[in-house]
Amino acid sequence: MTKKVNLDNILMKVEKPARYLGNEINACHKDTSKKDLVRFGFSFPDVYEVGMSHLGLQILYGVLNERDDIFCERIFSPAIDMEEKMRENNIPMFGLESRESITNFDFLAFTLQYELSYTNILNILDLAKVELLAKDRKRNDPFILVGGPCAYNSEPLADFVDIVSLGEGEEVLLEVVDRYKIWKDTDKSREEFLYDLAKNVEGIYIPSLYDVEYNEDNTVKSVSPSKDDIPKKIPKRIIKNLDECFFPEKIVVPFIDIVHNRIMLELFRGCTRGCRFCQAGMIYRPIRERSVDRLKEIAKKLIESTGYEEMSLASLSTSDYSNLGAITDHLLEEYSKKQRIALSLPSLRLDNFSLELAHKVQEVRKSGLTFAPEAGTQRLRDVINKGITEFDLENATRKAFGKGWNSVKLYFMIGLPTENYEDLDGIKDLAYKVIDIYRDVHEGKLTRNFGVTVSTSTFVPKPFTPFQWHGQDTQEEIREKQIHLTKKLKNRNIKYNYHDSKTSLLEAVMARGDRKIGKVIYDAYKKGCKFDGWGEHFKFDLWAEAFEENNIDIDFYANRHREYDEVFPWDHIDVGVSKKFLIRENELSKTEALTPDCRHKCNACGINTDLARGLC
């Protein structure tokens, strides 16, 4: 039996020791001395409060632990103070539940939700004393597996990972474990197990079994399998029936506040809107809904098993759920009125905003309203296929202010393809229009607690989107646009927030990167980079050194526009949406033409041709 790590001498010396205890309500504990138990570490490479807010973690934790022969434990990045104490006291990275070193786990799985978490993955492996490079690992070392949205271009991590899981993991991870159990009882090599997965498990990509060739100009020439009997193009996995698939009826309830301290009830997966910048809207297709009856059943059990006082209806576009009225009426009547459990509806769209519904859900706990126009002018909203109008914003805010709301948050992107300064001024115009609407509703007055928050993030071209061929604006261009908006939005009733352009630059490099970026990630980590998504820890100067020392041009990856015939590092991955469709959408954007919602008309994206035949 593996010895537990001793945290007695350090827990009271670090901030928020409850992050590291692992004894929360509904946490799963199993006998680790049990023969043939497969040890699976599910890691969210960020601090506990961020990772524990991720619905995917709760789902996969539940589906794996439902089996007696698998023990899934959680692993999070230790905060800086905890890491210092661990290194000082020679304490290895451990699983929260068993508090045993993860060195002897069978699998260490990382969810890739954000490109700037990659150095945290290396830090966790280093703390565990697991070899960072996949080629250096021995037969009994853990297999390093990654999944999540960023896994659709995992090439920057190809040197470090053994297995990439593409798509939804509820079924595929169990298949991987089953084949692992067969392999473990043989004397076959580590490489033979990976080869077996590549041949026999759909949705599994093994980077070491694919060769990359480059052109003289450093673009990718080809990515091809090194063996004839593994797929040239690896398809993602999807769950076809959400009512029949696993969803946790118990979730782990933290003892400390986390980012999203509530039950998350997943209404559906996928999105039919087709925003041309949005990776999630493309890679999570097709749309699949849970029935109202199943949602009622899940909600009842989660409320009974957690004691949470808030429930959120989760999806990419909550207000597009076809039975939203029925499920919200039930939840409000059964839980909000009787038990004072608050209901929140994130991802509401301006064009189908229901004030009546918003008013109902705010009766228990009132909060501000958030809308995402994304662009300041109708022209640019049409370019990105957002499909909302200025009238939608006016209508929604007027109704809301009339019902007692006093604040609104507006989210925009800057640096979108074809953007000009008139579009930026449109952001200013919308913010001031909201102020005018509030005055109009309140007889010319602005109350003390009134405010408009405008937030802008920098456009990052992502794989498998119609805008994947566009380059990101340069740092100088983004900075000039942020300064322009800062001046334009100078008003005591407007708060303007913008994201650090350097983190968006690095995000673009990672999102569009190939295998050459792996050495940069390795060197940046060795220089001290980690928690790159956190402003106080981000060290762009060290990243710049790593790029320079490896003769890697940042502009080549982030700012360069790409031609339709260029081979992308991710072209051997099949998300079901065809490149032909993405090119067509990019061309339509140039004419400012809208593509209708898929619910109203099939736009032949390709998802229904093979991967999801008959589902949409």
Coordinates of C-alpha atoms in Angstrom, one line a residue:
M1 CA 0.0 0.0 0.0
T2 CA 1.3 3.4 -0.9
K3 CA 2.2 5.6 2.0
K4 CA 0.1 8.7 2.6
V5 CA 1.9 12.0 2.5
N6 CA 2.0 13.9 5.8
L7 CA 0.6 17.4 5.6
D8 CA 0.4 18.0 9.4
N9 CA 3.3 20.4 9.5
I10 CA 2.4 22.6 6.6
L11 CA -1.4 22.9 6.3
M12 CA -1.7 25.6 9.0
K13 CA 1.0 27.6 7.3
V14 CA -0.7 28.0 4.0
E15 CA -3.7 29.9 2.8
K16 CA -7.0 28.0 2.5
P17 CA -5.9 24.6 3.8
A18 CA -9.3 23.1 2.9
R19 CA -8.1 23.1 -0.7
Y20 CA -5.9 20.1 0.1
L21 CA -8.0 18.0 2.5
G22 CA -10.2 15.9 0.1
N23 CA -12.8 15.0 2.7
E24 CA -15.7 17.2 1.4
I25 CA -19.3 16.1 1.3
N26 CA -19.8 13.4 -1.4
A27 CA -16.1 12.9 -2.0
C28 CA -15.4 9.3 -2.9
H29 CA -13.0 7.1 -0.9
K30 CA -11.9 3.6 -1.8
D31 CA -9.5 1.0 -0.4
T32 CA -6.3 1.6 -2.3
S33 CA -4.9 -1.8 -1.3
K34 CA -7.5 -3.5 -3.3
K35 CA -6.0 -5.7 -6.0
D36 CA -6.6 -4.7 -9.6
L37 CA -7.9 -1.3 -8.7
V38 CA -7.2 1.2 -11.5
R39 CA -5.9 4.5 -10.1
F40 CA -7.1 7.4 -12.1
G41 CA -6.1 11.0 -11.3
F42 CA -8.3 13.7 -12.8
S43 CA -6.5 17.0 -12.8
F44 CA -7.7 20.5 -13.4
P45 CA -4.4 22.4 -13.8
D46 CA -5.4 25.4 -11.8
V47 CA -6.2 26.1 -8.1
Y48 CA -9.0 24.2 -6.3
E49 CA -11.6 27.0 -6.5
V50 CA -11.4 27.1 -10.3
G51 CA -11.2 23.4 -10.9
M52 CA -14.1 22.5 -8.5
S53 CA -16.3 24.9 -10.5
H54 CA -15.9 22.8 -13.6
L55 CA -19.0 20.6 -14.4
G56 CA -16.9 18.2 -16.6
L57 CA -14.8 17.3 -13.5
Q58 CA -17.9 16.4 -11.5
I59 CA -19.3 14.3 -14.4
L60 CA -16.2 12.3 -15.1
Y61 CA -15.4 11.9 -11.4
G62 CA -18.8 10.4 -10.9
V63 CA -18.8 8.1 -14.0
L64 CA -15.4 6.7 -13.2
N65 CA -16.0 6.2 -9.5
E66 CA -19.3 4.5 -10.2
R67 CA -17.2 1.4 -11.2
D68 CA -15.8 -0.6 -8.3
D69 CA -12.6 -1.4 -10.2
I70 CA -11.7 2.3 -10.8
F71 CA -10.7 4.9 -8.2
C72 CA -10.8 8.4 -9.6
E73 CA -9.2 11.1 -7.4
R74 CA -8.9 14.9 -7.9
I75 CA -5.7 16.7 -8.5
F76 CA -5.3 20.5 -8.6
S77 CA -2.4 22.9 -8.9
P78 CA -1.2 23.8 -5.5
A79 CA -1.2 27.5 -4.8
I80 CA 2.2 29.2 -4.8
D81 CA 2.5 29.1 -1.0
M82 CA 1.6 25.4 -0.8
E83 CA 4.0 24.4 -3.5
E84 CA 6.8 26.1 -1.6
K85 CA 6.0 24.1 1.5
M86 CA 5.7 20.9 -0.5
R87 CA 9.1 21.4 -2.1
E88 CA 10.7 22.4 1.2
N89 CA 9.4 19.3 2.8
N90 CA 9.9 16.9 -0.1
I91 CA 6.2 16.2 -0.3
P92 CA 5.2 14.8 -3.7
M93 CA 2.0 15.7 -5.6
F94 CA -0.9 13.7 -4.2
G95 CA -4.4 12.7 -4.9
L96 CA -6.9 14.6 -2.7
E97 CA -8.9 11.6 -1.7
S98 CA -6.2 9.1 -0.7
R99 CA -3.5 11.7 0.0
E100 CA -1.1 9.3 -1.6
S101 CA 1.6 10.2 -4.2
I102 CA 0.2 10.2 -7.7
T103 CA 3.5 8.7 -9.0
N104 CA 2.0 5.3 -8.8
F105 CA -1.3 6.1 -10.4
D106 CA -2.2 4.3 -13.6
F107 CA -3.5 7.5 -15.4
L108 CA -3.0 11.2 -14.8
A109 CA -5.6 13.0 -16.9
F110 CA -5.6 16.7 -17.5
T111 CA -8.5 18.7 -18.8
L112 CA -7.4 21.4 -21.2
Q113 CA -9.8 24.2 -20.8
Y114 CA -7.4 27.1 -21.4
E115 CA -4.2 27.3 -23.3
L116 CA -2.4 29.2 -20.6
S117 CA -2.6 26.3 -18.2
Y118 CA 0.0 24.2 -20.0
T119 CA 3.0 25.1 -17.7
N120 CA 0.8 24.1 -14.7
I121 CA 0.6 20.6 -16.2
L122 CA 4.4 20.4 -16.3
N123 CA 4.6 21.7 -12.8
I124 CA 2.2 19.0 -11.5
L125 CA 4.2 16.3 -13.2
D126 CA 7.4 17.7 -11.8
L127 CA 6.0 17.8 -8.3
A128 CA 5.0 14.2 -8.8
K129 CA 8.5 13.3 -10.0
V130 CA 6.9 11.9 -13.2
E131 CA 9.1 12.3 -16.3
L132 CA 8.0 15.4 -18.2
L133 CA 8.7 14.0 -21.7
A134 CA 6.6 11.1 -22.9
K135 CA 9.6 9.4 -24.5
D136 CA 11.4 9.1 -21.1
R137 CA 8.6 7.3 -19.3
K138 CA 9.0 3.6 -18.4
R139 CA 6.4 0.8 -18.5
N140 CA 5.1 1.3 -15.0
D141 CA 4.9 5.1 -15.1
P142 CA 1.5 6.8 -15.3
F143 CA 0.0 7.4 -18.7
I144 CA -0.6 11.1 -19.2
L145 CA -3.9 11.7 -20.9
V146 CA -5.5 15.0 -21.9
G147 CA -9.0 16.0 -23.1
G148 CA -11.2 19.1 -23.3
P149 CA -11.6 21.8 -25.9
C150 CA -7.9 22.6 -26.2
A151 CA -7.2 19.0 -26.9
Y152 CA -8.5 19.5 -30.5
N153 CA -5.1 21.0 -31.1
S154 CA -2.9 19.2 -28.6
E155 CA 0.2 19.5 -30.9
P156 CA 2.0 22.0 -28.6
L157 CA 1.8 19.3 -25.9
A158 CA 2.7 16.3 -28.1
D159 CA 6.1 15.9 -26.4
F160 CA 4.5 15.6 -23.0
V161 CA 1.3 13.6 -23.4
D162 CA 0.7 9.9 -24.1
I163 CA -3.0 9.9 -24.9
V164 CA -5.4 12.5 -26.2
S165 CA -9.1 12.0 -25.7
L166 CA -11.2 13.8 -28.4
G167 CA -14.7 14.8 -27.6
E168 CA -17.0 13.8 -24.7
G169 CA -15.4 11.4 -22.2
E170 CA -18.1 9.5 -20.4
E171 CA -17.8 6.4 -22.6
V172 CA -14.3 6.6 -24.1
L173 CA -12.4 6.8 -20.8
L174 CA -14.1 3.6 -19.6
E175 CA -13.0 1.9 -22.8
V176 CA -9.4 3.1 -22.3
V177 CA -9.5 1.7 -18.8
D178 CA -10.9 -1.7 -20.0
R179 CA -8.1 -2.1 -22.5
Y180 CA -5.5 -1.0 -19.9
K181 CA -6.6 -3.8 -17.6
I182 CA -6.1 -6.3 -20.3
W183 CA -2.7 -4.9 -21.2
K184 CA -1.5 -4.7 -17.6
D185 CA -1.7 -8.5 -17.2
T186 CA 0.6 -9.0 -20.2
D187 CA 4.3 -8.3 -20.7
K188 CA 3.7 -6.0 -23.6
S189 CA 5.4 -2.6 -23.7
R190 CA 4.0 0.8 -23.1
E191 CA 4.2 1.5 -26.8
E192 CA 2.1 -1.5 -27.6
F193 CA -0.6 -0.4 -25.3
L194 CA -0.7 3.0 -27.0
Y195 CA -0.8 1.4 -30.4
D196 CA -3.7 -0.8 -29.3
L197 CA -5.7 2.3 -28.2
A198 CA -5.0 4.1 -31.5
K199 CA -6.3 1.1 -33.4
N200 CA -9.3 0.1 -31.4
V201 CA -10.7 3.1 -29.4
E202 CA -12.5 5.7 -31.5
G203 CA -11.8 9.2 -30.3
I204 CA -8.3 8.4 -29.1
Y205 CA -5.3 10.1 -30.6
I206 CA -1.7 9.0 -29.8
P207 CA 0.7 11.9 -30.8
S208 CA 3.7 9.6 -30.8
L209 CA 2.2 7.5 -33.6
Y210 CA 2.0 10.4 -36.0
D211 CA 4.8 12.0 -37.9
V212 CA 4.9 15.7 -38.8
E213 CA 6.7 17.1 -41.8
Y214 CA 7.4 20.8 -42.4
N215 CA 7.8 23.0 -45.4
E216 CA 10.8 25.2 -45.9
D217 CA 8.8 28.2 -44.8
N218 CA 8.1 26.4 -41.4
T219 CA 4.4 25.7 -42.2
V220 CA 3.2 22.1 -41.7
K221 CA 3.5 19.9 -44.8
S222 CA 1.7 16.9 -43.4
V223 CA 0.7 15.0 -40.3
S224 CA 0.5 11.3 -41.0
P225 CA 0.2 8.0 -39.1
S226 CA 3.4 6.0 -38.7
K227 CA 1.5 2.8 -39.1
D228 CA -1.0 1.7 -41.8
D229 CA -3.7 0.4 -39.5
I230 CA -4.4 3.5 -37.4
P231 CA -6.7 6.3 -38.7
K232 CA -5.4 9.1 -40.8
K233 CA -8.1 11.3 -39.4
I234 CA -9.2 10.8 -35.8
P235 CA -12.9 11.5 -35.1
K236 CA -14.2 13.0 -31.9
R237 CA -16.6 11.0 -29.6
I238 CA -20.1 12.2 -28.8
I239 CA -22.8 11.1 -26.5
K240 CA -25.8 10.5 -28.6
N241 CA -28.5 10.4 -25.9
L242 CA -28.1 12.7 -22.9
D243 CA -31.1 11.1 -21.1
E244 CA -29.4 7.8 -21.2
C245 CA -25.9 8.8 -20.3
F246 CA -24.5 9.3 -16.8
F247 CA -25.0 12.6 -15.0
P248 CA -24.0 12.9 -11.3
E249 CA -26.8 12.8 -8.8
K250 CA -24.3 13.6 -6.1
I251 CA -21.5 16.1 -6.5
V252 CA -18.6 17.0 -4.3
V253 CA -19.5 20.0 -2.1
P254 CA -16.5 22.1 -1.1
F255 CA -16.0 23.5 2.4
I256 CA -14.8 26.8 1.0
D257 CA -16.2 29.3 -1.5
I258 CA -15.3 28.4 -5.1
V259 CA -15.9 30.4 -8.3
H260 CA -19.3 28.8 -9.0
N261 CA -20.7 27.8 -5.7
R262 CA -23.9 26.1 -6.9
I263 CA -25.5 23.1 -8.6
M264 CA -25.1 23.1 -12.4
L265 CA -27.9 21.5 -14.3
E266 CA -26.8 20.8 -17.9
L267 CA -29.7 21.4 -20.2
F268 CA -28.1 20.5 -23.5
R269 CA -24.8 20.2 -25.4
G270 CA -23.9 22.0 -28.6
C271 CA -25.0 25.3 -30.1
T272 CA -26.9 26.1 -33.3
R273 CA -26.1 29.8 -33.6
G274 CA -22.9 29.6 -35.6
C275 CA -21.0 32.6 -34.3
R276 CA -17.9 32.6 -36.6
F277 CA -15.4 33.4 -33.8
C278 CA -16.7 30.7 -31.4
Q279 CA -14.8 27.5 -31.1
A280 CA -17.2 25.9 -28.7
G281 CA -20.1 26.5 -31.0
M282 CA -18.3 24.4 -33.7
I283 CA -16.6 21.6 -31.8
Y284 CA -19.5 20.8 -29.5
R285 CA -21.9 20.1 -32.3
P286 CA -24.5 18.6 -32.8
I287 CA -27.1 20.0 -30.3
R288 CA -28.5 17.3 -28.0
E289 CA -31.1 18.1 -25.2
R290 CA -32.0 16.5 -22.0
S291 CA -35.7 16.0 -21.4
V292 CA -37.6 18.0 -18.9
D293 CA -38.5 14.8 -16.9
R294 CA -34.8 13.8 -16.7
L295 CA -33.8 17.3 -15.6
K296 CA -36.5 17.3 -12.9
E297 CA -35.1 14.0 -11.6
I298 CA -31.5 15.2 -11.6
A299 CA -32.4 18.5 -9.9
K300 CA -34.3 16.8 -7.1
K301 CA -31.5 14.4 -6.3
L302 CA -28.8 17.1 -6.5
I303 CA -30.7 19.4 -4.1
E304 CA -31.2 16.5 -1.6
S305 CA -27.5 15.4 -1.8
T306 CA -25.8 18.8 -1.7
G307 CA -27.7 21.4 0.3
Y308 CA -26.8 24.1 -2.2
E309 CA -28.9 27.3 -2.2
E310 CA -28.4 28.1 -5.8
M311 CA -28.9 26.2 -9.1
S312 CA -27.6 27.3 -12.5
L313 CA -29.0 26.1 -15.8
A314 CA -25.9 25.4 -17.8
S315 CA -25.3 25.3 -21.6
L316 CA -23.6 27.3 -24.3
S317 CA -26.8 29.3 -24.9
T318 CA -29.3 28.6 -22.1
S319 CA -32.2 30.6 -23.5
D320 CA -32.1 28.3 -26.6
Y321 CA -33.3 25.3 -24.7
S322 CA -36.6 24.3 -26.4
N323 CA -38.4 23.6 -23.1
L324 CA -36.9 26.4 -21.0
G325 CA -40.3 27.7 -19.8
A326 CA -41.4 24.3 -18.6
I327 CA -38.2 23.5 -16.7
T328 CA -37.8 27.0 -15.1
D329 CA -41.5 27.0 -14.1
H330 CA -41.0 23.7 -12.3
L331 CA -37.8 24.7 -10.6
L332 CA -39.1 28.0 -9.5
E333 CA -42.3 26.6 -8.1
E334 CA -40.8 23.5 -6.5
Y335 CA -37.6 25.0 -5.1
S336 CA -37.4 28.7 -5.3
K337 CA -40.8 29.4 -3.8
K338 CA -40.8 26.5 -1.3
Q339 CA -37.1 26.2 -0.4
R340 CA -35.7 29.7 -1.4
I341 CA -33.2 28.1 -3.7
A342 CA -32.1 30.7 -6.2
L343 CA -32.1 30.0 -9.9
S344 CA -29.6 31.6 -12.3
L345 CA -29.7 31.6 -16.1
P346 CA -26.3 32.4 -17.6
S347 CA -25.9 32.7 -21.4
L348 CA -29.1 34.6 -22.1
R349 CA -29.2 36.1 -25.5
L350 CA -30.4 39.6 -26.3
D351 CA -32.6 38.5 -29.2
N352 CA -34.6 36.1 -27.2
F353 CA -34.4 37.8 -23.8
S354 CA -37.5 37.1 -21.7
L355 CA -37.9 39.8 -19.1
E356 CA -40.7 37.8 -17.5
L357 CA -38.4 34.8 -17.0
A358 CA -35.5 37.0 -15.8
H359 CA -37.8 38.7 -13.3
K360 CA -39.0 35.3 -12.0
V361 CA -35.6 33.9 -11.4
Q362 CA -34.5 37.1 -9.6
E363 CA -37.2 37.0 -7.0
V364 CA -35.1 34.9 -4.6
R365 CA -31.8 36.7 -5.2
K366 CA -31.4 39.8 -7.4
S367 CA -28.2 40.3 -9.4
G368 CA -27.0 42.4 -12.3
L369 CA -27.8 41.6 -16.0
T370 CA -25.1 40.6 -18.4
F371 CA -25.3 40.7 -22.2
A372 CA -22.7 40.0 -24.9
P373 CA -23.3 42.1 -28.1
E374 CA -19.6 41.2 -28.9
A375 CA -19.3 44.0 -31.5
G376 CA -20.2 47.7 -31.4
T377 CA -21.9 48.0 -34.9
Q378 CA -24.4 46.1 -36.8
R379 CA -22.0 45.7 -39.6
L380 CA -19.4 43.9 -37.5
R381 CA -22.1 41.8 -35.7
D382 CA -23.2 40.6 -39.1
V383 CA -19.5 39.8 -40.0
I384 CA -19.2 37.5 -36.9
N385 CA -22.8 36.1 -37.4
K386 CA -23.9 37.2 -34.0
G387 CA -27.4 37.7 -35.2
I388 CA -28.5 40.4 -32.7
T389 CA -29.4 44.0 -33.3
E390 CA -29.2 47.3 -31.5
F391 CA -33.0 47.1 -31.1
D392 CA -32.5 43.8 -29.1
L393 CA -30.2 45.6 -26.7
E394 CA -32.5 48.6 -26.3
N395 CA -35.5 46.5 -25.9
A396 CA -33.9 44.2 -23.2
T397 CA -32.4 47.0 -21.2
R398 CA -35.5 49.2 -21.3
K399 CA -37.6 46.3 -20.0
A400 CA -35.1 45.4 -17.3
F401 CA -34.7 49.0 -16.0
G402 CA -38.4 49.3 -15.9
K403 CA -38.6 46.2 -13.6
G404 CA -36.0 47.5 -11.1
W405 CA -32.6 46.5 -12.5
N406 CA -30.0 49.2 -12.0
S407 CA -26.8 47.8 -13.6
V408 CA -25.8 46.0 -16.8
K409 CA -22.6 44.4 -18.0
L410 CA -21.8 44.4 -21.7
Y411 CA -19.1 42.1 -23.2
F412 CA -17.3 42.9 -26.5
M413 CA -14.4 41.6 -28.5
I414 CA -11.8 43.8 -30.1
G415 CA -9.5 42.9 -32.9
L416 CA -12.2 41.0 -34.8
P417 CA -11.7 40.5 -38.6
T418 CA -12.5 43.6 -40.6
E419 CA -12.8 45.7 -37.4
N420 CA -12.2 49.5 -37.7
Y421 CA -12.4 52.5 -35.4
E422 CA -16.1 53.1 -36.3
D423 CA -16.8 49.7 -34.8
L424 CA -14.9 50.7 -31.6
D425 CA -16.9 53.9 -31.4
G426 CA -20.0 51.8 -31.7
I427 CA -19.1 50.2 -28.4
K428 CA -19.0 53.7 -26.9
D429 CA -22.3 54.5 -28.5
L430 CA -24.0 51.4 -27.1
A431 CA -22.7 52.2 -23.6
Y432 CA -24.0 55.7 -23.7
K433 CA -27.3 54.6 -25.2
V434 CA -27.8 52.3 -22.2
I435 CA -27.4 55.4 -19.9
D436 CA -29.9 57.3 -22.0
I437 CA -32.4 54.5 -21.8
Y438 CA -32.0 54.4 -18.0
R439 CA -32.7 58.1 -17.8
D440 CA -35.7 57.8 -20.1
V441 CA -37.2 55.1 -17.9
H442 CA -36.5 57.0 -14.6
E443 CA -37.7 60.5 -15.6
G444 CA -34.3 61.8 -16.5
K445 CA -32.5 60.7 -13.4
L446 CA -29.6 58.3 -12.7
T447 CA -29.8 56.6 -9.3
R448 CA -26.7 56.2 -7.1
N449 CA -26.5 52.4 -7.7
F450 CA -26.8 52.7 -11.5
G451 CA -23.8 51.6 -13.6
V452 CA -22.7 50.2 -16.9
T453 CA -19.7 47.9 -17.1
V454 CA -18.1 47.5 -20.4
S455 CA -15.5 44.6 -20.8
T456 CA -13.5 43.9 -23.9
S457 CA -11.4 40.8 -24.6
T458 CA -9.0 40.4 -27.5
F459 CA -10.0 38.2 -30.4
V460 CA -8.0 34.9 -30.5
P461 CA -8.3 32.9 -33.8
K462 CA -9.2 29.3 -32.7
P463 CA -8.9 26.0 -34.6
F464 CA -12.1 24.7 -36.3
T465 CA -13.7 28.1 -36.6
P466 CA -14.5 30.1 -39.7
F467 CA -11.9 32.7 -38.5
Q468 CA -9.1 30.2 -38.0
W469 CA -7.4 31.7 -41.1
H470 CA -7.2 35.2 -39.7
G471 CA -4.3 36.6 -37.8
Q472 CA -4.6 38.3 -34.4
D473 CA -4.1 42.0 -34.3
T474 CA -0.6 43.0 -33.3
Q475 CA 0.2 44.1 -29.7
E476 CA 0.5 47.7 -30.9
E477 CA -2.9 47.6 -32.7
I478 CA -4.6 46.1 -29.6
R479 CA -3.0 48.6 -27.2
E480 CA -4.0 51.5 -29.4
K481 CA -7.6 50.2 -29.5
Q482 CA -7.7 49.8 -25.7
I483 CA -6.4 53.4 -25.3
H484 CA -9.0 54.7 -27.7
L485 CA -11.8 53.0 -25.8
T486 CA -10.5 54.2 -22.5
K487 CA -10.8 57.8 -23.6
K488 CA -14.1 57.3 -25.3
L489 CA -15.7 55.6 -22.2
K490 CA -14.6 58.1 -19.7
N491 CA -17.8 58.6 -17.7
R492 CA -18.6 58.3 -14.0
N493 CA -21.4 55.8 -14.8
I494 CA -19.2 53.6 -17.0
K495 CA -16.6 51.2 -15.8
Y496 CA -14.3 49.9 -18.6
N497 CA -12.3 46.6 -18.2
Y498 CA -10.0 45.1 -20.7
H499 CA -7.8 41.9 -20.8
D500 CA -4.1 42.0 -20.9
S501 CA -3.2 41.8 -24.6
K502 CA 0.0 39.8 -23.9
T503 CA -1.9 36.9 -22.4
S504 CA -4.2 36.9 -25.5
L505 CA -1.1 36.9 -27.7
L506 CA 0.3 33.8 -25.9
E507 CA -3.1 32.2 -26.1
A508 CA -3.1 32.7 -29.8
V509 CA 0.3 31.1 -30.2
M510 CA -0.8 28.0 -28.2
A511 CA -4.1 27.7 -30.0
R512 CA -2.6 27.8 -33.4
G513 CA 0.7 26.1 -32.5
D514 CA 2.4 23.0 -33.8
R515 CA 4.9 20.6 -32.2
K516 CA 7.7 23.2 -32.3
I517 CA 6.0 25.1 -29.5
G518 CA 6.5 22.2 -27.1
K519 CA 10.2 23.1 -26.5
V520 CA 9.2 26.7 -25.8
I521 CA 6.6 25.5 -23.2
Y522 CA 9.3 23.3 -21.6
D523 CA 11.9 26.1 -21.5
A524 CA 9.4 28.7 -20.2
Y525 CA 8.4 26.3 -17.4
K526 CA 12.1 25.7 -16.5
K527 CA 12.5 29.5 -16.3
G528 CA 9.7 29.8 -13.8
C529 CA 6.5 30.2 -15.7
K530 CA 3.3 28.9 -14.3
F531 CA -0.2 30.2 -13.6
D532 CA 0.1 32.1 -16.8
G533 CA -3.6 32.9 -16.9
W534 CA -3.2 34.8 -13.6
G535 CA -2.1 38.4 -14.2
E536 CA 0.0 38.5 -11.0
H537 CA 2.0 35.4 -12.0
F538 CA 2.3 36.0 -15.8
K539 CA 5.9 36.5 -16.9
F540 CA 5.8 37.5 -20.5
D541 CA 9.5 38.5 -20.5
L542 CA 10.4 34.9 -19.7
W543 CA 8.1 33.5 -22.4
A544 CA 9.7 36.0 -24.9
E545 CA 13.2 34.6 -23.9
A546 CA 12.0 31.1 -24.5
F547 CA 10.7 31.9 -27.9
E548 CA 13.9 33.8 -28.9
E549 CA 16.2 31.0 -27.6
N550 CA 14.3 28.5 -29.7
N551 CA 14.2 30.8 -32.8
I552 CA 10.4 30.7 -32.8
D553 CA 8.7 33.8 -34.2
I554 CA 5.6 34.7 -32.2
D555 CA 4.1 36.6 -35.1
F556 CA 4.3 33.6 -37.3
Y557 CA 1.8 31.8 -35.1
A558 CA -0.3 34.6 -33.7
N559 CA -0.5 37.4 -36.2
R560 CA 0.0 35.7 -39.6
H561 CA -3.0 35.3 -41.9
R562 CA -3.2 31.9 -43.4
E563 CA -4.3 30.7 -46.9
Y564 CA -7.0 28.1 -47.5
D565 CA -4.5 25.6 -48.9
E566 CA -2.2 25.7 -45.8
V567 CA -2.1 22.5 -43.8
F568 CA -3.0 23.2 -40.2
P569 CA -1.4 21.3 -37.3
W570 CA -4.9 20.1 -36.4
D571 CA -6.1 19.0 -39.8
H572 CA -5.8 15.3 -38.9
I573 CA -8.5 15.8 -36.2
D574 CA -12.1 15.4 -37.2
V575 CA -14.7 17.4 -35.2
G576 CA -17.4 16.6 -37.7
V577 CA -17.6 20.2 -39.1
S578 CA -16.1 20.2 -42.5
K579 CA -13.4 22.6 -43.7
K580 CA -15.5 23.3 -46.7
F581 CA -18.2 24.7 -44.4
L582 CA -15.7 26.8 -42.4
I583 CA -14.3 28.3 -45.6
R584 CA -17.8 29.1 -46.8
E585 CA -18.6 30.8 -43.5
N586 CA -15.4 32.8 -43.7
E587 CA -16.3 34.0 -47.2
L588 CA -19.8 34.9 -46.1
S589 CA -18.3 37.1 -43.3
K590 CA -16.5 39.1 -45.9
T591 CA -19.9 40.1 -47.5
E592 CA -21.4 40.7 -44.0
A593 CA -24.0 37.9 -44.8
L594 CA -25.8 36.1 -42.0
T595 CA -26.2 32.3 -41.7
P596 CA -29.4 31.3 -40.1
D597 CA -29.7 29.3 -36.8
C598 CA -29.4 25.6 -37.5
R599 CA -32.7 25.0 -35.8
H600 CA -34.4 26.9 -38.6
K601 CA -32.4 25.6 -41.6
C602 CA -29.7 23.1 -42.0
N603 CA -26.5 24.8 -43.2
A604 CA -24.7 21.6 -44.2
C605 CA -21.8 22.0 -41.7
G606 CA -21.0 18.3 -42.1
I607 CA -21.8 17.1 -38.5
N608 CA -24.9 15.2 -39.7
T609 CA -23.0 13.4 -42.5
D610 CA -21.2 10.8 -40.5
L611 CA -20.3 11.6 -36.9
A612 CA -23.8 12.5 -35.8
R613 CA -26.0 11.1 -38.5
G614 CA -29.7 11.6 -37.7
L615 CA -29.1 13.7 -34.6
C616 CA -29.8 17.1 -36.1

